Amino acid sequence: IYGLPLNADFWIFGAPHFPGGLAIEVKWQQSTGGVDEKFPYLVHNITECYPCPALVIADGGGQRPGALQWMRDQAGDNLLAVFSLAEFLAWANRNL
């Protein structure tokens, strides 16, 4: 959103269900801190700037109460889903 080159944690190309690619962002927060404060920026960036669908893996258990649910509630359009690591592994086995 700042007009800088786009960097995602992972770019998946060649997956049959995602011919235009899939971006994966990973946010790990094991203890209280500022990672969850960046969730609104991440969601906005994904929905406004990513050239392909994206999903977020958010885990670690250190997010503030309600922060992870808020981000899950934003799924739709370009943000496909927000998963824990275990949820992502199950999803990837079925879809990638």
Short mmCIF file of N, CA and C in Angstrom, two decimals, residues 2-3 5-6 9 12-13 15 22-23 25 28 48-50 53 60 63 66-67 74-75 78-79 86 90-91 93 95:
data_model
loop_
_atom_site.label_atom_id
_atom_site.label_comp_id
_atom_site.label_asym_id
_atom_site.label_seq_id
_atom_site.Cartn_x
_atom_site.Cartn_y
_atom_site.Cartn_z
N TYR A 2 2.16 1.10 0.24
CA TYR A 2 3.05 2.25 0.23
C TYR A 2 3.75 2.42 -1.12
N GLY A 3 3.37 1.61 -2.10
CA GLY A 3 3.97 1.70 -3.42
C GLY A 3 5.33 1.02 -3.52
N PRO A 5 7.85 -2.54 -3.62
CA PRO A 5 7.72 -3.89 -4.17
C PRO A 5 7.05 -4.82 -3.17
N LEU A 6 6.22 -5.71 -3.68
CA LEU A 6 5.46 -6.62 -2.83
C LEU A 6 6.29 -7.83 -2.46
N ASP A 9 5.76 -13.98 2.31
CA ASP A 9 6.65 -15.00 2.87
C ASP A 9 6.86 -16.15 1.90
N ILE A 12 3.34 -19.49 -4.15
CA ILE A 12 3.12 -20.83 -4.69
C ILE A 12 2.69 -20.67 -6.15
N PHE A 13 3.40 -21.32 -7.05
CA PHE A 13 3.05 -21.31 -8.47
C PHE A 13 2.89 -22.75 -8.94
N ALA A 15 0.09 -24.64 -8.72
CA ALA A 15 -0.95 -25.41 -8.04
C ALA A 15 -2.21 -25.39 -8.90
N LEU A 22 -0.55 -18.28 -5.54
CA LEU A 22 -1.07 -18.17 -4.19
C LEU A 22 0.02 -17.58 -3.30
N ALA A 23 -0.32 -16.55 -2.57
CA ALA A 23 0.62 -15.95 -1.62
C ALA A 23 0.31 -16.49 -0.23
N GLU A 25 1.30 -15.74 3.82
CA GLU A 25 1.94 -14.91 4.83
C GLU A 25 1.93 -15.69 6.15
N TRP A 28 3.91 -15.48 13.38
CA TRP A 28 4.09 -16.29 14.58
C TRP A 28 4.26 -15.34 15.77
N GLU A 48 -5.96 -5.15 -1.03
CA GLU A 48 -5.80 -4.04 -1.98
C GLU A 48 -4.66 -4.22 -2.98
N CYS A 49 -3.63 -4.99 -2.63
CA CYS A 49 -2.41 -4.97 -3.44
C CYS A 49 -1.95 -6.31 -3.99
N TYR A 50 -2.32 -7.41 -3.37
CA TYR A 50 -1.80 -8.69 -3.82
C TYR A 50 -2.38 -9.05 -5.18
N PRO A 53 -4.72 -14.57 -4.94
CA PRO A 53 -5.27 -14.89 -3.62
C PRO A 53 -4.16 -15.14 -2.61
N GLY A 60 1.08 -19.55 17.39
CA GLY A 60 2.00 -19.25 18.48
C GLY A 60 1.30 -19.01 19.80
N GLN A 63 -1.16 -14.00 20.60
CA GLN A 63 -1.96 -12.87 20.13
C GLN A 63 -2.91 -12.40 21.23
N GLY A 66 -9.08 -11.97 20.79
CA GLY A 66 -9.90 -11.38 19.74
C GLY A 66 -9.14 -11.01 18.48
N ALA A 67 -7.82 -10.87 18.52
CA ALA A 67 -7.06 -10.43 17.35
C ALA A 67 -7.11 -11.47 16.23
N GLN A 74 -12.12 -11.36 8.52
CA GLN A 74 -11.87 -10.54 7.33
C GLN A 74 -11.73 -11.38 6.06
N ALA A 75 -11.69 -12.70 6.18
CA ALA A 75 -11.51 -13.56 5.02
C ALA A 75 -12.63 -13.35 4.01
N ASN A 78 -9.77 -11.52 -1.75
CA ASN A 78 -8.38 -11.95 -1.96
C ASN A 78 -7.79 -12.67 -0.75
N LEU A 79 -8.29 -12.41 0.45
CA LEU A 79 -7.84 -13.14 1.64
C LEU A 79 -8.69 -14.39 1.77
N ALA A 86 -1.45 -26.14 12.08
CA ALA A 86 -2.07 -27.45 11.88
C ALA A 86 -3.20 -27.38 10.86
N ALA A 90 -3.38 -29.40 7.05
CA ALA A 90 -4.53 -30.19 6.58
C ALA A 90 -5.08 -29.61 5.29
N TRP A 91 -5.22 -28.28 5.22
CA TRP A 91 -5.72 -27.63 4.01
C TRP A 91 -4.79 -27.87 2.83
N ASN A 93 -2.71 -30.31 2.30
CA ASN A 93 -2.78 -31.70 1.85
C ASN A 93 -3.97 -31.92 0.92
N ASN A 95 -5.46 -29.31 -0.95
CA ASN A 95 -5.61 -28.30 -2.00
C ASN A 95 -4.35 -27.96 -2.79
#
